[in-house]
Amino acid sequence: DAMVIQNPRYQVTQFGKPVTLSCSQTLNHNVMYWYQQKSSQAPKLLFHYYDKDFNNEADTPDNFQSRRPNTSFCFLDIRSPGLGDAAMYLCATSRDPGGWGGGYTFGSGTRLTVV
Amino acid sequence: QKEVEQNSGPLSVPEGAIASLNCTYSDRGSQSFFWYRQYSGKSPELIMFIYSNGDKEDGRFTAQLNKASQYVSLLIRDSQPSDSATYLCAVKYGNKLVFGAGTILRVKS
């Protein structure tokens, strides 16, 4: 089945130690998104790639970076995680920007804990 | 600032009843609206999307859109305990979806 896969499912990292979360998709969608969701809050868009074009949200901290080496994979790098970065990180894909034609397909998420 | 507002709940309904979830949005120019269901600790899954004013039905779910009043709602008929989850409203602004914080629905058997 075509899907969006995030690894790992759970990640524990030390305060200040760089961490990378990964996302892969077999849907051949053009757009890949990274959202941060804290408990009882709305998912917050960090950035997205439309093909190779990177689009950063204005309020995304510089501590968060992303890479998309090819259509299938996208990575979220947190250079120096702080306690406030503990959250669920959601990867999503869509055929077109903004989810026209049916919205986003989400991966299962990565729960990040910072100790 | 593009905003999507939802009552956090929880909304409690008995099994078999109709659950009504509401969402308001700030940008009158928005064209596309989505409802996602999110179980605790899981990722959101798309339930319905609606583009035009009026109602759109899919099984037990009906989405209603009123662009003049800038609200979108989701009705769940014959609510089941398995419908207990957080329901996220999302609105397309430009090239991205902006989500509300969600309404917690609890269906009591």
Coordinates of C-alpha atoms in Angstrom, one line a residue:
Chain A
D1 CA 0.0 0.0 0.0
A2 CA 1.1 3.5 -0.8
M3 CA 1.9 5.3 2.4
V4 CA 3.9 7.8 4.4
I5 CA 6.4 6.2 6.8
Q6 CA 8.1 8.0 9.7
N7 CA 11.1 6.7 11.6
P8 CA 11.6 6.3 14.4
R9 CA 8.2 6.1 16.1
Y10 CA 9.7 7.3 19.4
Q11 CA 12.9 9.2 19.8
V12 CA 14.6 10.2 23.0
T13 CA 17.4 12.7 22.8
Q14 CA 19.6 14.6 25.2
F15 CA 19.3 18.3 25.6
G16 CA 21.4 20.0 23.0
K17 CA 22.3 16.8 21.1
P18 CA 21.4 17.0 17.4
V19 CA 18.7 14.7 16.2
T20 CA 17.3 13.7 12.8
L21 CA 13.8 12.5 12.1
S22 CA 13.0 10.8 8.8
C23 CA 10.0 10.6 6.5
S24 CA 9.5 8.5 3.4
Q25 CA 6.6 8.2 1.0
T26 CA 5.5 5.9 -1.8
L27 CA 2.7 8.1 -3.0
N28 CA 4.9 10.1 -5.4
H29 CA 3.4 13.3 -4.0
N30 CA 5.1 16.6 -4.9
V31 CA 4.8 18.2 -1.6
M32 CA 6.1 17.1 1.8
Y33 CA 5.4 19.0 5.1
W34 CA 6.7 18.9 8.6
Y35 CA 4.3 19.8 11.5
Q36 CA 5.0 20.1 15.2
Q37 CA 2.2 19.2 17.5
K38 CA 2.3 19.7 21.2
S39 CA -0.2 18.2 23.6
S40 CA -3.8 19.5 23.1
Q41 CA -2.5 22.0 20.5
A42 CA -3.0 22.4 16.8
P43 CA -0.4 21.0 14.5
K44 CA 1.9 23.8 13.6
L45 CA 3.5 24.0 10.2
L46 CA 7.3 24.3 10.4
F47 CA 8.2 24.1 6.6
H48 CA 7.4 22.3 3.4
Y49 CA 9.0 21.3 0.2
Y50 CA 7.2 21.7 -3.1
D51 CA 9.4 19.4 -5.2
K52 CA 12.9 20.8 -4.5
D53 CA 11.7 24.2 -3.4
F54 CA 12.0 24.8 0.3
N55 CA 9.4 26.9 2.1
N56 CA 10.1 28.0 5.6
E57 CA 7.5 29.4 7.9
A58 CA 8.4 32.8 9.3
D59 CA 8.2 31.8 12.9
T60 CA 10.0 28.5 12.6
P61 CA 13.2 28.7 14.8
D62 CA 16.6 28.4 13.1
N63 CA 17.2 25.4 15.3
F64 CA 14.9 23.4 12.8
Q65 CA 16.2 22.5 9.4
S66 CA 15.1 20.2 6.7
R67 CA 16.4 18.2 3.7
R68 CA 14.8 16.6 0.8
P69 CA 17.4 14.6 -1.1
N70 CA 14.8 13.1 -3.5
T71 CA 11.1 12.8 -4.1
S72 CA 10.6 10.0 -1.6
F73 CA 12.5 11.2 1.5
C74 CA 12.4 14.2 3.7
F75 CA 14.4 14.8 6.9
L76 CA 13.8 17.1 9.9
D77 CA 17.0 18.1 11.7
I78 CA 16.9 19.7 15.1
R79 CA 20.4 21.1 15.7
S80 CA 20.2 21.7 19.5
P81 CA 17.0 20.3 21.0
G82 CA 15.6 22.1 24.0
L83 CA 13.0 20.9 26.5
G84 CA 10.4 23.0 24.6
D85 CA 11.0 21.0 21.5
A86 CA 9.5 17.9 23.0
A87 CA 6.4 17.2 20.8
M88 CA 4.9 14.9 18.1
Y89 CA 6.5 15.6 14.7
L90 CA 4.2 14.9 11.9
C91 CA 5.2 14.4 8.3
A92 CA 2.5 14.9 5.6
T93 CA 2.3 14.7 1.9
S94 CA 0.0 16.1 -0.8
R95 CA -0.1 16.0 -4.5
D96 CA -0.5 19.7 -4.7
P97 CA 0.2 22.6 -2.3
G98 CA -2.4 23.1 0.3
G99 CA -3.9 19.7 -0.1
W100 CA -6.2 20.5 -3.0
G101 CA -7.9 17.3 -4.2
G102 CA -8.2 15.6 -0.8
G103 CA -6.0 17.0 1.8
Y104 CA -2.9 15.6 3.3
T105 CA -1.7 12.1 4.0
F106 CA 0.0 11.9 7.3
G107 CA 2.6 9.5 8.6
S108 CA 2.3 7.9 12.0
G109 CA 4.4 10.6 13.6
T110 CA 7.5 10.6 15.7
R111 CA 7.2 11.4 19.4
L112 CA 10.3 13.3 20.5
T113 CA 11.3 13.4 24.1
V114 CA 14.2 15.6 25.3
V115 CA 15.9 14.7 28.5
Chain B
Q1 CA -2.5 35.8 11.2
K2 CA -4.7 33.1 9.7
E3 CA -6.8 31.5 12.4
V4 CA -9.0 28.5 12.8
E5 CA -11.0 28.3 16.0
Q6 CA -12.6 25.3 17.6
N7 CA -14.2 24.7 20.9
S8 CA -11.8 22.4 22.7
G9 CA -14.6 20.4 24.4
P10 CA -15.0 17.7 25.5
L11 CA -18.3 17.2 23.7
S12 CA -20.0 14.3 25.3
V13 CA -22.9 12.5 23.4
P14 CA -24.6 9.2 24.1
E15 CA -24.2 6.3 21.6
G16 CA -26.6 6.7 18.7
A17 CA -26.9 10.4 19.0
I18 CA -25.8 13.1 16.6
A19 CA -22.6 14.9 17.4
S20 CA -22.2 18.4 16.0
L21 CA -18.7 19.9 15.8
N22 CA -18.1 23.5 14.7
C23 CA -15.2 25.5 13.4
T24 CA -14.8 29.2 12.5
Y25 CA -12.1 30.7 10.3
S26 CA -10.7 34.2 9.9
D27 CA -10.0 34.6 6.1
R28 CA -13.1 35.2 4.1
G29 CA -11.2 34.2 0.9
S30 CA -10.6 30.6 2.0
Q31 CA -11.8 28.0 -0.5
S32 CA -11.1 24.6 0.9
F33 CA -12.0 23.0 4.3
F34 CA -11.0 19.7 5.8
W35 CA -12.0 17.6 8.8
Y36 CA -9.5 15.2 10.3
R37 CA -9.9 12.7 13.1
Q38 CA -7.0 12.1 15.5
Y39 CA -7.0 9.4 18.1
S40 CA -4.8 9.9 21.2
G41 CA -1.2 9.5 20.3
K42 CA -1.9 8.9 16.6
S43 CA -1.6 11.0 13.5
P44 CA -4.6 12.8 11.9
E45 CA -6.6 11.0 9.3
L46 CA -8.8 12.8 6.7
I47 CA -12.5 12.3 7.1
M48 CA -14.0 14.8 4.7
F49 CA -13.3 17.9 2.7
I50 CA -15.7 20.5 1.4
Y51 CA -15.2 23.3 -1.1
S52 CA -18.8 24.6 -1.8
N53 CA -21.4 26.2 0.3
G54 CA -24.0 23.8 1.6
D55 CA -23.8 20.2 2.8
K56 CA -21.7 17.2 1.8
E57 CA -22.5 13.8 3.0
D58 CA -20.4 10.7 3.3
G59 CA -21.9 7.8 5.2
R60 CA -22.6 8.9 8.8
F61 CA -20.7 12.1 8.3
T62 CA -22.0 15.4 6.9
A63 CA -19.8 18.5 6.4
Q64 CA -21.6 21.9 6.3
L65 CA -20.0 25.0 5.0
N66 CA -21.3 28.6 5.3
K67 CA -18.8 31.0 3.7
A68 CA -20.8 34.1 4.5
S69 CA -20.7 33.3 8.2
Q70 CA -17.2 31.8 7.9
Y71 CA -18.0 28.6 9.7
V72 CA -17.8 24.9 8.8
S73 CA -19.3 22.1 10.8
L74 CA -19.2 18.3 11.0
L75 CA -22.2 16.2 11.9
I76 CA -21.7 12.6 13.0
R77 CA -24.9 10.6 12.9
D78 CA -25.5 7.4 15.0
S79 CA -22.4 8.2 17.0
Q80 CA -20.3 5.2 18.1
P81 CA -17.8 4.8 20.9
S82 CA -15.2 4.3 18.2
D83 CA -15.9 7.9 17.1
S84 CA -14.4 9.1 20.4
A85 CA -11.4 11.2 19.3
T86 CA -10.2 14.7 18.6
Y87 CA -11.6 16.3 15.5
L88 CA -9.4 18.8 13.8
C89 CA -10.7 21.4 11.4
A90 CA -8.2 22.6 8.7
V91 CA -8.5 25.5 6.3
K92 CA -6.5 26.1 3.2
Y93 CA -4.7 29.4 3.3
G94 CA -2.6 29.9 0.2
N95 CA -0.4 26.8 -0.2
K96 CA -0.8 25.3 3.2
L97 CA -3.4 24.0 5.6
V98 CA -3.8 25.7 9.0
F99 CA -5.3 23.5 11.7
G100 CA -7.5 24.3 14.6
A101 CA -6.6 22.8 18.0
G102 CA -9.4 20.3 17.8
T103 CA -12.6 19.4 19.6
I104 CA -12.5 16.3 21.8
L105 CA -15.5 14.1 21.2
R106 CA -16.6 11.4 23.7
V107 CA -19.3 9.0 22.8
K108 CA -20.7 7.2 25.9
S109 CA -22.1 3.7 25.5

